Amino acid sequence: MSSFTKFLNSSIGKKLMMAVTGSFLLIFLIIHLIGNITLFFGAEAFNGYVGALDVVKPLIRVVEVVLLAAFVLHIFNGLKLWIENKRARGVNYKVNGSPENSALYSRTMFLSGSIIFIFLVSHLGTFFWRFNVYDPMGLANIHQYFDIVVYFFGIWWYVILYVIAMVLLGFHLNHGFQSAFQTFGWNHKKYFPLIQKIGAIYAVFMAIGFASMPIYFFFFYGGNQ
Amino acid sequence: MEAKKLNLTLKIWRQKNSNSAGSFIDYKVQVSPDASFLEMLDELNNSLELKGEEAVHFESDCREGICGTCGLVINGRPHGPLAKIATCQLHMRNFKDGDTLWVEPFRAKAFSVIKDLMVDRSGFDKILQAGGYISVNTGGVPDANAIPIPKEISSLAMDAAACIGCGACVAACKNASAMLFVSAKVSQYALLPQGQPERYQRVEKMVKVMDELGFGSCTNTYACEAECPKGISVTNIARLNRDFIMAKIKNKEVEV
């Protein structure tokens, strides 16, 4: 084993892997949200935005590969850590005292992550696949991406899945943001409370931002079908 | 006037040895609110011995919260419900008449149960043997204050050195991670000039042994800090992470 893989397999190396990939995904989400705000400005704005991304497609494809790698490493490593950490306890406590000493969202990263993963698969299977690969309704071919969004966000259970996943995403990000700083070793008693606040604001912003889209489309466009 | 005694139901983990399966056994006790938790167990053991039954095994030494020998999980909380005290400093006045208390050993794969509430914490010794020291191989006694150390820094090092190695951090962590303990031991040397020569070798060696012993990984829930009887801060874990990452860069520099 090379010294680098040894490093990545150490307990701190695994934490670092989660923090590095997680930080990349934190930045991705900001860009993703900003781009998707065009949805609120109607069909022309959104289709124009997707069209603009088409122009820089080779660059987008490179970013997508990095993004895929970040997701795969984050998910695989998270799963591995969860299994190892379960084993490290051995026998479970009869009485669970953890609500008294730690925050719920920090203890449920695997659960929130798992549900976000289910969401991610469905999200890619619908929007990403239809936008980029094949759209049975033929809307992507004529660049009517907005109508695809209207179609999916008119389905009530799809909207519910989105909203639940986004609430859990907020939980996940709230812990993840400050956790990344701690893992990088950037914890200082003076500025860490500020980092935790920024993380909480970021998490709430992302959860509300992404959840507002399916809700908006369901109520304002859902009836048009 | 003596205070009214409390009637409590204790559900205590009894386990014959590390190979056998354990279970909870109920004991009804009457105890003075002035008694400490360990005194209550002493009284219980006296009554058990009078009946010819085997005493409940648990560890204690100084009984004033400085040695780190005692450690029980009471109703799911290492060292009981109060903050910044060891089990021996917990008094029965903190419980109500009629309470049921679940008493469990520290649970971690790396802390195997020896008997009842006693666990094998020799893993901590192994981590310390790997790097929890400074080497002073030669020379006369140095002058006091020959090496200037800012007061703030020496205080910070003392805060880290306050760790008594009880293992409550491992018991509290949902991953049974020993990061708070290791980070305190790394920090107490990393902060001081005397710890510098071995700083980066130390952190690598100690983390390596910690991982080999089967402690879990830290996921930054900070339960350890909340349950630590000495209030060791998780900023030490950040320092450990920092030094570990730096060690991977610096130690490479001098490797042949």
PDB file of C-alpha atoms in Angstrom, chain A residues 3-4 6-7 9-16 81-82 84-98 100-103 106-109 175 178-189 191-192 196, chain B residues 13 24 73 75-78 102 104-110 156 170-176 179 203 207 210-211 214-224 226-227 234-235 237-242 244-245 248 252:
ATOM      1  CA  SER A   3       1.687   5.995   1.719  1.00  0.00           C
ATOM      2  CA  PHE A   4      -1.119   7.975   0.089  1.00  0.00           C
ATOM      3  CA  LYS A   6      -2.493   4.390   3.726  1.00  0.00           C
ATOM      4  CA  PHE A   7      -3.273   8.001   4.560  1.00  0.00           C
ATOM      5  CA  ASN A   9      -7.480   4.578   4.831  1.00  0.00           C
ATOM      6  CA  SER A  10      -6.576   6.045   8.213  1.00  0.00           C
ATOM      7  CA  SER A  11      -9.475   7.305  10.306  1.00  0.00           C
ATOM      8  CA  ILE A  12      -8.493  10.941   9.735  1.00  0.00           C
ATOM      9  CA  GLY A  13      -7.861  10.288   6.039  1.00  0.00           C
ATOM     10  CA  LYS A  14     -11.427   9.019   5.666  1.00  0.00           C
ATOM     11  CA  LYS A  15     -12.764  12.080   7.447  1.00  0.00           C
ATOM     12  CA  LEU A  16     -10.709  14.252   5.157  1.00  0.00           C
ATOM     13  CA  LEU A  81     -17.489   4.776   7.675  1.00  0.00           C
ATOM     14  CA  TRP A  82     -21.021   3.997   8.807  1.00  0.00           C
ATOM     15  CA  GLU A  84     -17.030   0.520  10.466  1.00  0.00           C
ATOM     16  CA  ASN A  85     -18.381   2.881  13.092  1.00  0.00           C
ATOM     17  CA  LYS A  86     -21.332   0.579  13.840  1.00  0.00           C
ATOM     18  CA  ARG A  87     -18.838  -2.241  14.370  1.00  0.00           C
ATOM     19  CA  ALA A  88     -16.673  -0.107  16.667  1.00  0.00           C
ATOM     20  CA  ARG A  89     -19.490   0.084  19.225  1.00  0.00           C
ATOM     21  CA  GLY A  90     -20.028  -3.687  19.455  1.00  0.00           C
ATOM     22  CA  VAL A  91     -22.889  -4.101  21.950  1.00  0.00           C
ATOM     23  CA  ASN A  92     -25.403  -1.257  21.874  1.00  0.00           C
ATOM     24  CA  TYR A  93     -26.495   0.651  24.954  1.00  0.00           C
ATOM     25  CA  LYS A  94     -29.851  -0.256  26.450  1.00  0.00           C
ATOM     26  CA  VAL A  95     -30.613   3.405  27.103  1.00  0.00           C
ATOM     27  CA  ASN A  96     -29.741   5.886  24.374  1.00  0.00           C
ATOM     28  CA  GLY A  97     -28.417   9.011  26.059  1.00  0.00           C
ATOM     29  CA  SER A  98     -27.225  10.730  22.881  1.00  0.00           C
ATOM     30  CA  GLU A 100     -28.640  14.804  25.772  1.00  0.00           C
ATOM     31  CA  ASN A 101     -25.128  15.270  24.417  1.00  0.00           C
ATOM     32  CA  SER A 102     -25.314  15.840  20.670  1.00  0.00           C
ATOM     33  CA  ALA A 103     -27.507  17.294  17.945  1.00  0.00           C
ATOM     34  CA  SER A 106     -25.153  15.265  13.503  1.00  0.00           C
ATOM     35  CA  ARG A 107     -26.106  11.716  14.491  1.00  0.00           C
ATOM     36  CA  THR A 108     -28.315  11.032  11.474  1.00  0.00           C
ATOM     37  CA  MET A 109     -25.935  11.840   8.632  1.00  0.00           C
ATOM     38  CA  HIS A 175     -23.815  19.341  10.009  1.00  0.00           C
ATOM     39  CA  GLN A 178     -19.135  23.088  10.065  1.00  0.00           C
ATOM     40  CA  SER A 179     -17.933  19.492  10.138  1.00  0.00           C
ATOM     41  CA  ALA A 180     -15.727  20.113   7.101  1.00  0.00           C
ATOM     42  CA  PHE A 181     -14.073  23.042   8.862  1.00  0.00           C
ATOM     43  CA  GLN A 182     -13.446  20.918  11.948  1.00  0.00           C
ATOM     44  CA  THR A 183     -11.945  18.134   9.834  1.00  0.00           C
ATOM     45  CA  PHE A 184      -9.610  20.517   8.037  1.00  0.00           C
ATOM     46  CA  GLY A 185      -8.496  21.618  11.487  1.00  0.00           C
ATOM     47  CA  TRP A 186     -10.001  25.091  11.165  1.00  0.00           C
ATOM     48  CA  ASN A 187     -11.587  25.274  14.574  1.00  0.00           C
ATOM     49  CA  HIS A 188     -10.950  28.270  16.747  1.00  0.00           C
ATOM     50  CA  LYS A 189     -13.089  29.087  19.759  1.00  0.00           C
ATOM     51  CA  TYR A 191     -14.636  32.157  14.965  1.00  0.00           C
ATOM     52  CA  PHE A 192     -16.103  28.642  15.049  1.00  0.00           C
ATOM     53  CA  GLN A 196     -21.645  27.173  12.591  1.00  0.00           C
TER      54      GLN A 196
ATOM     55  CA  TRP B  13     -25.324  -5.037  33.663  1.00  0.00           C
ATOM     56  CA  PHE B  24     -29.394  -6.652  33.225  1.00  0.00           C
ATOM     57  CA  VAL B  73     -22.933   4.701  31.836  1.00  0.00           C
ATOM     58  CA  ASN B  75     -29.250   6.019  31.887  1.00  0.00           C
ATOM     59  CA  GLY B  76     -27.265   6.229  28.667  1.00  0.00           C
ATOM     60  CA  ARG B  77     -24.920   8.992  29.875  1.00  0.00           C
ATOM     61  CA  PRO B  78     -21.227   8.302  30.600  1.00  0.00           C
ATOM     62  CA  TRP B 102     -29.862   1.647  34.040  1.00  0.00           C
ATOM     63  CA  GLU B 104     -24.043  -0.122  31.950  1.00  0.00           C
ATOM     64  CA  PRO B 105     -20.326  -0.429  31.283  1.00  0.00           C
ATOM     65  CA  PHE B 106     -18.539   1.794  28.727  1.00  0.00           C
ATOM     66  CA  ARG B 107     -19.321   0.062  25.474  1.00  0.00           C
ATOM     67  CA  ALA B 108     -16.833  -0.132  22.638  1.00  0.00           C
ATOM     68  CA  LYS B 109     -15.309  -2.961  20.669  1.00  0.00           C
ATOM     69  CA  ALA B 110     -11.891  -1.690  21.780  1.00  0.00           C
ATOM     70  CA  LEU B 156      -4.050  25.766  26.615  1.00  0.00           C
ATOM     71  CA  VAL B 170     -15.272   6.689  23.586  1.00  0.00           C
ATOM     72  CA  ALA B 171     -18.333   5.637  25.583  1.00  0.00           C
ATOM     73  CA  ALA B 172     -20.295   8.737  24.534  1.00  0.00           C
ATOM     74  CA  CYS B 173     -19.354   8.721  20.846  1.00  0.00           C
ATOM     75  CA  LYS B 174     -21.851   6.972  18.617  1.00  0.00           C
ATOM     76  CA  ASN B 175     -18.838   5.654  16.678  1.00  0.00           C
ATOM     77  CA  ALA B 176     -16.812   4.698  19.772  1.00  0.00           C
ATOM     78  CA  MET B 179     -10.313  11.077  18.938  1.00  0.00           C
ATOM     79  CA  VAL B 203       0.748  12.196  15.835  1.00  0.00           C
ATOM     80  CA  VAL B 207      -3.271   7.698  15.243  1.00  0.00           C
ATOM     81  CA  MET B 210      -5.697   4.159  17.630  1.00  0.00           C
ATOM     82  CA  ASP B 211      -6.915   2.879  14.255  1.00  0.00           C
ATOM     83  CA  GLY B 214     -10.591  -0.745  16.398  1.00  0.00           C
ATOM     84  CA  PHE B 215     -11.841   2.600  17.664  1.00  0.00           C
ATOM     85  CA  GLY B 216     -14.324   4.217  15.280  1.00  0.00           C
ATOM     86  CA  SER B 217     -13.863   7.359  13.211  1.00  0.00           C
ATOM     87  CA  CYS B 218     -14.878  10.795  14.401  1.00  0.00           C
ATOM     88  CA  THR B 219     -17.959  12.251  12.708  1.00  0.00           C
ATOM     89  CA  ASN B 220     -17.925  15.525  14.641  1.00  0.00           C
ATOM     90  CA  THR B 221     -21.069  15.029  16.740  1.00  0.00           C
ATOM     91  CA  TYR B 222     -19.184  16.559  19.698  1.00  0.00           C
ATOM     92  CA  ALA B 223     -20.879  14.181  22.158  1.00  0.00           C
ATOM     93  CA  CYS B 224     -17.390  13.542  23.598  1.00  0.00           C
ATOM     94  CA  ALA B 226     -20.378  17.229  26.250  1.00  0.00           C
ATOM     95  CA  GLU B 227     -19.690  14.118  28.332  1.00  0.00           C
ATOM     96  CA  VAL B 234     -13.051  19.453  20.477  1.00  0.00           C
ATOM     97  CA  THR B 235     -10.711  22.197  19.252  1.00  0.00           C
ATOM     98  CA  ILE B 237      -9.505  17.280  17.627  1.00  0.00           C
ATOM     99  CA  ALA B 238      -9.134  20.046  15.046  1.00  0.00           C
ATOM    100  CA  ARG B 239      -5.500  20.429  16.134  1.00  0.00           C
ATOM    101  CA  LEU B 240      -5.010  16.664  15.827  1.00  0.00           C
ATOM    102  CA  ASN B 241      -6.461  16.715  12.304  1.00  0.00           C
ATOM    103  CA  ARG B 242      -4.244  19.646  11.386  1.00  0.00           C
ATOM    104  CA  PHE B 244      -1.920  14.701  11.122  1.00  0.00           C
ATOM    105  CA  ILE B 245      -2.299  16.352   7.734  1.00  0.00           C
ATOM    106  CA  LYS B 248       1.894  13.577   6.052  1.00  0.00           C
ATOM    107  CA  LYS B 252       7.800  12.856   3.851  1.00  0.00           C
TER     108      LYS B 252
END
